[in-house]
Tab-separated table of C-alpha atoms in Angstrom:
chain	number	residue	atom	x	y	z
H	1	MET	CA	-0.109	-0.308	-0.044
H	2	GLU	CA	2.649	2.393	0.667
H	3	GLU	CA	4.683	1.808	-2.511
H	4	THR	CA	1.426	2.115	-4.510
H	5	ASP	CA	0.692	5.501	-2.663
H	6	ARG	CA	4.189	6.522	-3.428
H	7	LEU	CA	4.125	5.732	-6.939
H	8	GLN	CA	0.985	7.552	-7.326
H	9	ARG	CA	2.291	10.795	-5.789
H	10	ILE	CA	5.254	10.535	-7.976
H	11	LEU	CA	3.158	9.921	-11.189
H	12	GLY	CA	0.553	12.851	-10.153
H	13	ILE	CA	3.878	15.479	-9.295
H	14	TYR	CA	5.225	14.428	-12.616
H	15	THR	CA	2.431	14.792	-14.614
H	16	LYS	CA	1.869	18.175	-13.144
H	17	LEU	CA	5.497	19.002	-14.335
H	18	VAL	CA	4.856	17.773	-17.854
H	19	ASN	CA	1.815	19.734	-18.352
H	20	GLY	CA	3.546	23.100	-17.392
H	21	TYR	CA	2.624	23.122	-13.880
H	22	ALA	CA	5.147	24.552	-11.017
H	23	ILE	CA	5.288	22.397	-7.958
H	24	ASN	CA	4.983	24.062	-4.625
H	25	LYS	CA	6.780	21.576	-2.331
H	26	GLU	CA	4.559	22.819	0.817
H	27	GLU	CA	1.328	22.283	-1.151
H	28	GLU	CA	2.071	18.862	-2.513
H	29	ALA	CA	3.063	17.763	0.943
H	30	ASN	CA	-0.387	19.047	2.061
H	31	ARG	CA	-2.215	17.480	-0.592
H	32	TYR	CA	-0.582	13.987	-0.130
H	33	HIS	CA	-0.196	14.196	3.680
H	34	VAL	CA	3.217	13.749	3.653
H	35	SER	CA	6.493	15.578	4.734
H	36	LYS	CA	8.280	18.204	2.651
H	37	LYS	CA	11.368	16.121	2.618
H	38	THR	CA	9.067	13.241	1.323
H	39	VAL	CA	8.182	15.388	-1.525
H	40	GLU	CA	11.667	16.651	-2.156
H	41	ARG	CA	12.594	12.614	-2.447
H	42	ASP	CA	10.094	12.337	-5.014
H	43	ILE	CA	11.303	15.297	-7.105
H	44	ASP	CA	14.523	13.468	-6.993
H	45	ALA	CA	13.164	10.339	-8.238
H	46	ILE	CA	11.722	12.205	-11.330
H	47	ARG	CA	15.186	13.727	-11.716
H	48	ASN	CA	16.786	10.517	-11.718
H	49	PHE	CA	14.276	9.061	-14.071
H	50	LEU	CA	14.686	12.175	-16.468
H	51	LEU	CA	18.722	11.489	-16.235
H	52	SER	CA	18.464	7.993	-17.656
H	53	ASP	CA	15.753	8.867	-20.254
H	54	MET	CA	18.459	11.599	-21.288
H	55	GLU	CA	21.114	8.949	-21.816
H	56	GLU	CA	18.678	6.337	-23.570
H	57	ASN	CA	16.823	8.568	-25.809
H	58	GLY	CA	18.779	12.042	-26.319
H	59	PHE	CA	16.113	14.348	-24.592
H	60	VAL	CA	17.452	16.788	-22.195
H	61	ASN	CA	15.027	17.724	-19.406
H	62	ASP	CA	15.343	18.562	-15.796
H	63	VAL	CA	13.570	19.754	-12.728
H	64	VAL	CA	14.874	23.000	-11.471
H	65	TYR	CA	14.152	25.034	-8.741
H	66	ASP	CA	13.014	28.541	-8.790
H	67	ARG	CA	14.155	30.106	-5.838
H	68	ARG	CA	12.322	33.568	-6.560
H	69	ARG	CA	9.168	31.606	-6.821
H	70	GLY	CA	9.938	28.712	-4.354
H	71	GLU	CA	8.684	26.515	-6.662
H	72	TYR	CA	9.844	23.613	-8.843
H	73	LEU	CA	9.506	23.903	-12.700
H	74	LEU	CA	10.446	21.055	-15.474
H	75	GLU	CA	13.019	22.606	-18.019
H	76	SER	CA	12.999	21.183	-21.482
H	77	MET	CA	16.262	22.350	-22.918
H	78	SER	CA	16.907	20.072	-26.256
H	79	ARG	CA	17.565	16.657	-27.944
H	80	LEU	CA	21.044	16.097	-26.658
H	81	LYS	CA	21.539	13.331	-29.332
H	82	PHE	CA	20.774	13.103	-33.203
H	83	SER	CA	17.844	10.897	-34.181
H	84	ASN	CA	18.730	7.418	-36.002
H	85	SER	CA	17.969	8.974	-39.360
H	86	GLU	CA	20.405	11.975	-38.820
H	87	VAL	CA	23.372	9.924	-37.768
H	88	LEU	CA	22.909	7.591	-40.534
H	89	ALA	CA	22.728	10.721	-42.848
H	90	ILE	CA	25.667	11.873	-41.711
H	91	CYS	CA	27.715	8.791	-41.752
H	92	LYS	CA	26.531	8.187	-45.498
H	93	ILE	CA	27.772	11.786	-46.522
H	94	LEU	CA	31.155	11.099	-44.635
H	95	LEU	CA	31.855	7.807	-46.475
H	96	ASP	CA	30.915	9.390	-49.672
H	97	SER	CA	32.906	12.104	-49.358
H	98	ARG	CA	36.151	10.250	-49.235
H	99	ALA	CA	37.814	12.944	-47.740
H	100	PHE	CA	40.067	11.224	-45.483
H	101	THR	CA	42.160	8.153	-44.764
H	102	LYS	CA	40.351	4.999	-43.882
H	103	GLU	CA	41.837	4.867	-40.499
H	104	GLU	CA	40.730	8.433	-39.941
H	105	MET	CA	37.029	7.671	-41.286
H	106	THR	CA	36.938	4.644	-39.165
H	107	GLY	CA	37.642	6.783	-36.186
H	108	MET	CA	35.081	9.594	-36.946
H	109	LEU	CA	32.314	7.063	-37.357
H	110	ASN	CA	32.894	5.248	-34.274
H	111	LYS	CA	32.706	8.700	-32.129
H	112	LEU	CA	29.923	10.170	-33.938
H	113	ILE	CA	27.931	6.901	-33.425
H	114	GLY	CA	29.256	6.411	-29.623
H	115	CYS	CA	28.751	9.859	-28.768
H	116	CYS	CA	25.578	10.893	-30.523
H	117	VAL	CA	23.270	7.729	-30.584
H	118	PRO	CA	21.469	6.039	-27.782
H	119	SER	CA	23.373	2.985	-26.819
H	120	LYS	CA	20.155	0.819	-27.717
H	121	ASN	CA	20.534	2.132	-31.360
H	122	GLN	CA	23.977	2.007	-32.049
H	123	LYS	CA	24.265	-1.507	-33.211
H	124	LEU	CA	21.610	-0.674	-35.964
H	125	ILE	CA	23.609	2.321	-37.232
H	126	THR	CA	26.820	0.448	-37.219
H	127	ASP	CA	25.149	-2.400	-39.263
H	128	LEU	CA	23.661	-0.198	-41.926
H	129	ILE	CA	27.033	1.396	-42.682
H	130	ARG	CA	29.117	-1.597	-41.997
H	131	ASN	CA	29.871	-2.856	-45.731
H	132	GLU	CA	30.293	0.481	-46.998
H	133	GLU	CA	32.598	0.898	-44.059
H	134	PHE	CA	34.734	-2.161	-44.766
H	135	HIS	CA	34.813	-1.580	-48.535
H	136	TYR	CA	35.679	2.220	-48.161
H	137	VAL	CA	38.584	3.259	-50.731
H	138	GLU	CA	40.858	6.262	-49.292
H	139	LEU	CA	42.289	8.804	-51.911
H	140	GLN	CA	45.412	8.243	-53.426
H	141	HIS	CA	47.400	11.266	-51.554
H	142	LYS	CA	46.673	9.325	-48.020
H	143	THR	CA	47.439	12.489	-46.493
H	144	ILE	CA	46.466	13.412	-42.551
H	145	PHE	CA	45.565	17.136	-42.619
H	146	ILE	CA	42.889	17.771	-40.064
H	147	ASP	CA	45.260	19.385	-37.707
H	148	ARG	CA	46.876	21.650	-40.305
H	149	MET	CA	43.827	22.424	-41.577
H	150	TRP	CA	42.261	23.607	-37.779
H	151	GLU	CA	45.531	25.722	-37.813
H	152	ILE	CA	44.741	27.432	-41.119
H	153	GLY	CA	41.027	27.852	-39.757
H	154	GLN	CA	42.586	29.699	-36.426
H	155	ALA	CA	44.658	31.951	-38.953
H	156	ILE	CA	41.469	32.778	-41.019
H	157	ARG	CA	39.704	33.722	-37.668
H	158	GLU	CA	42.557	35.917	-36.523
H	159	SER	CA	43.288	37.534	-39.958
H	160	ARG	CA	46.946	36.429	-39.761
H	161	TYR	CA	49.346	35.935	-42.519
H	162	ILE	CA	50.606	32.455	-43.283
H	163	GLU	CA	53.403	30.851	-45.155
H	164	ILE	CA	52.937	27.452	-46.919
H	165	THR	CA	54.791	25.249	-48.632
H	166	TYR	CA	52.652	23.732	-51.609
H	167	ARG	CA	52.916	21.001	-54.175
H	168	ARG	CA	51.742	22.175	-57.384
H	169	THR	CA	49.338	20.037	-59.226
H	170	LYS	CA	50.556	21.097	-62.601
H	171	ASP	CA	54.108	20.322	-62.704
H	172	LYS	CA	54.371	18.906	-59.277
H	173	GLU	CA	56.895	21.929	-58.235
H	174	THR	CA	57.233	22.756	-54.730
H	175	VAL	CA	56.959	26.286	-54.036
H	176	LYS	CA	56.773	28.606	-51.214
H	177	ARG	CA	53.793	31.131	-50.659
H	178	LYS	CA	52.934	34.317	-48.302
H	179	LEU	CA	49.156	34.232	-47.956
H	180	LYS	CA	46.029	36.159	-46.720
H	181	PRO	CA	43.959	32.929	-45.743
H	182	VAL	CA	40.177	33.842	-46.039
H	183	ALA	CA	38.167	30.440	-46.231
H	184	ILE	CA	38.424	26.825	-46.293
H	185	MET	CA	35.758	24.766	-48.548
H	186	PHE	CA	35.479	21.488	-49.580
H	187	SER	CA	34.597	20.279	-53.162
H	188	GLU	CA	34.467	16.828	-55.013
H	189	TYR	CA	36.753	14.927	-52.274
H	190	TYR	CA	39.022	17.353	-51.145
H	191	PHE	CA	39.253	20.590	-49.103
H	192	TYR	CA	40.653	23.597	-50.397
H	193	LEU	CA	42.004	26.819	-49.061
H	194	ALA	CA	41.022	29.973	-50.534
H	195	ALA	CA	43.766	32.824	-49.978
H	196	PHE	CA	45.142	35.931	-51.553
H	197	ILE	CA	48.783	35.953	-52.406
H	198	GLU	CA	51.086	38.483	-51.148
H	199	GLY	CA	54.072	39.430	-53.537
H	200	GLU	CA	53.691	40.969	-57.054
H	201	GLU	CA	56.515	39.024	-58.262
H	202	VAL	CA	54.809	35.702	-57.884
H	203	LYS	CA	51.276	37.216	-59.086
H	204	LYS	CA	52.731	38.531	-62.330
H	205	ASP	CA	53.215	35.141	-63.570
H	206	PHE	CA	49.293	34.161	-62.916
H	207	ALA	CA	46.628	33.965	-65.998
H	208	VAL	CA	44.864	37.013	-64.201
H	209	PRO	CA	47.462	38.868	-62.274
H	210	ASP	CA	45.343	41.252	-60.615
H	211	ASP	CA	42.516	38.807	-59.878
H	212	PRO	CA	40.427	40.535	-57.265
H	213	PHE	CA	39.338	37.016	-56.241
H	214	PRO	CA	41.375	34.410	-54.166
H	215	THR	CA	43.749	31.679	-55.544
H	216	ILE	CA	42.756	28.094	-54.533
H	217	TYR	CA	45.150	25.651	-53.039
H	218	ARG	CA	44.300	21.734	-52.165
H	219	ILE	CA	45.102	21.544	-48.275
H	220	ASP	CA	46.377	17.751	-48.301
H	221	ARG	CA	49.029	19.353	-51.185
H	222	ILE	CA	50.220	21.873	-48.286
H	223	ALA	CA	53.303	20.246	-46.910
H	224	ALA	CA	53.642	22.822	-44.371
H	225	VAL	CA	52.101	25.560	-42.915
H	226	LYS	CA	53.598	28.582	-40.669
H	227	VAL	CA	51.342	31.232	-39.142
H	228	SER	CA	52.507	34.389	-38.590
H	229	GLU	CA	51.997	36.930	-35.870
H	230	GLU	CA	51.548	39.859	-38.553
H	231	ARG	CA	47.805	40.361	-39.069
H	232	PHE	CA	46.233	41.763	-42.153
H	233	HIS	CA	43.281	43.717	-42.812
H	234	ILE	CA	40.409	43.499	-45.065
H	235	PRO	CA	37.717	46.240	-44.970
H	236	TYR	CA	34.259	44.798	-44.133
H	237	LYS	CA	32.854	45.854	-47.572
H	238	SER	CA	35.540	43.716	-49.347
H	239	LYS	CA	35.337	40.915	-47.134
H	240	PHE	CA	35.402	37.485	-49.096
H	241	GLN	CA	32.011	35.891	-49.264
H	242	GLU	CA	32.908	32.237	-49.687
H	243	GLY	CA	29.156	31.178	-49.886
H	244	GLU	CA	28.833	33.716	-53.071
H	245	PHE	CA	32.125	32.340	-54.414
H	246	ARG	CA	30.963	28.957	-53.940
H	247	LYS	CA	28.096	29.270	-56.086
H	248	ARG	CA	29.989	30.298	-59.231
H	249	ILE	CA	32.837	27.886	-58.981
H	250	GLN	CA	32.997	24.712	-60.481
H	251	PHE	CA	35.607	21.991	-59.506
H	252	MET	CA	37.431	24.646	-57.569
H	253	TYR	CA	39.129	25.917	-60.913
H	254	GLY	CA	39.632	29.832	-60.301
H	255	GLY	CA	39.692	32.294	-62.984
H	256	GLU	CA	38.008	35.432	-64.367
H	257	LEU	CA	34.028	35.946	-63.600
H	258	GLN	CA	32.001	35.339	-66.732
H	259	GLU	CA	28.383	34.542	-67.834
H	260	VAL	CA	28.082	31.214	-69.559
H	261	GLU	CA	24.920	30.386	-71.721
H	262	PHE	CA	23.961	27.206	-73.249
H	263	VAL	CA	20.815	25.005	-74.538
H	264	TYR	CA	19.961	22.085	-72.153
H	265	ALA	CA	18.056	19.323	-73.548
H	266	GLY	CA	18.549	16.524	-71.200
H	267	ALA	CA	16.331	14.755	-69.014
H	268	SER	CA	16.533	16.714	-65.713
H	269	VAL	CA	16.898	20.763	-65.687
H	270	GLU	CA	16.496	20.636	-62.247
H	271	SER	CA	20.164	18.863	-62.091
H	272	VAL	CA	21.535	21.633	-63.862
H	273	LEU	CA	20.132	24.319	-61.494
H	274	ASP	CA	21.286	22.173	-58.623
H	275	ARG	CA	24.666	21.874	-60.105
H	276	LEU	CA	24.960	25.918	-60.954
H	277	PRO	CA	23.416	27.707	-58.173
H	278	THR	CA	23.561	30.929	-60.009
H	279	ALA	CA	21.648	29.572	-62.977
H	280	SER	CA	18.560	30.669	-64.439
H	281	ILE	CA	16.050	29.413	-67.159
H	282	VAL	CA	15.709	32.222	-69.774
H	283	ASN	CA	13.612	30.285	-72.188
H	284	GLU	CA	11.995	27.114	-72.931
H	285	GLU	CA	11.063	25.439	-75.800
H	286	ASP	CA	9.928	22.295	-76.939
H	287	GLY	CA	11.631	20.409	-73.857
H	288	LYS	CA	15.160	22.680	-74.613
H	289	TYR	CA	15.770	25.013	-71.858
H	290	THR	CA	18.183	28.218	-72.537
H	291	VAL	CA	20.111	28.446	-69.515
H	292	LYS	CA	22.524	31.283	-68.066
H	293	ALA	CA	24.785	31.338	-65.140
H	294	GLN	CA	27.951	33.251	-63.687
H	295	VAL	CA	30.822	31.118	-63.187
H	296	PHE	CA	34.382	31.566	-62.215
H	297	GLY	CA	36.965	30.369	-64.813
H	298	LYS	CA	37.185	27.105	-66.775
H	299	GLY	CA	36.143	24.581	-64.406
H	300	ILE	CA	32.684	24.996	-66.171
H	301	GLU	CA	34.005	23.440	-69.325
H	302	MET	CA	34.530	20.177	-67.792
H	303	TRP	CA	30.927	19.851	-66.442
H	304	ILE	CA	29.882	20.763	-69.923
H	305	ARG	CA	31.814	18.014	-71.559
H	306	SER	CA	30.630	15.519	-69.055
H	307	GLN	CA	27.011	16.405	-70.171
H	308	GLY	CA	27.555	15.301	-74.000
H	309	ASP	CA	24.909	15.988	-76.369
H	310	ALA	CA	22.576	17.313	-73.837
H	311	ILE	CA	24.058	20.803	-73.942
H	312	SER	CA	24.686	22.856	-77.082
H	313	GLY	CA	25.269	26.349	-77.990
H	314	VAL	CA	27.638	27.567	-75.524
H	315	LYS	CA	28.764	31.139	-75.315
H	316	TYR	CA	30.814	32.830	-72.581
H	317	ARG	CA	31.088	36.682	-71.962
H	318	LYS	CA	32.847	38.456	-69.624
H	319	CYS	CA	31.221	39.976	-66.447
């Protein structure tokens, strides 16, 4: 009988809390004909239940005491952990990116599942990605660069010059550059650094010597980074907007800003609009779409060639 009364009392208090009511310790003691200490123990039991529920299901709730009002309230914060579907989606994106070595990828997936998924669901997620993880093929460079990327990120945040030793793609030559780093981006399996080159002698050999946009460097090709104590300043109105830049660059090939126009007669014009975020349809006739978009450099040509006969009538104009 005593245990039944205790359970009914705890459930009664819990129900009030869940429905948004405040709990006054003295009022509840009088209501159930128990001491205030007993009500405190009941509230502790509810707190312990909420803690176990957080560990199991990821919901962060707590019973807090409002000293000003002298009452207890249920405080719902947020979901601490991802849902099963969210973690599965993130794991799939990570695996498909192929951005890291196999050892790094395995470690990241284990930490993600271990920290963000309720324990009872961890095996389910692990089973769903096991085959893809087992057959994961790391990229040829096999370089571990996460710490280097973090170092560059700190330099970007603090507007500090960096000096890098970089192995170029075109001739495999190793060069040194003093840079103003402005952004880190990811595209087509690789992480990239966008940075402005310091030094007129270096820039004069570039195809666009006075390019107002940054040069792109693959981070896995950066052999060494030295962060300088020297800071640079870019006026706010001239700040590099990586989001806008990202819309206009294909395969991370830099170059002059230009407008491209073409006729698309493929199966899905939506795929064109998704690939080129600045694209717009200017005409449609008999299932053929005239499309215009702003793009940087010649990376767009690689994509256009990949579309075969679906694209024709390509025209370029300088912006």
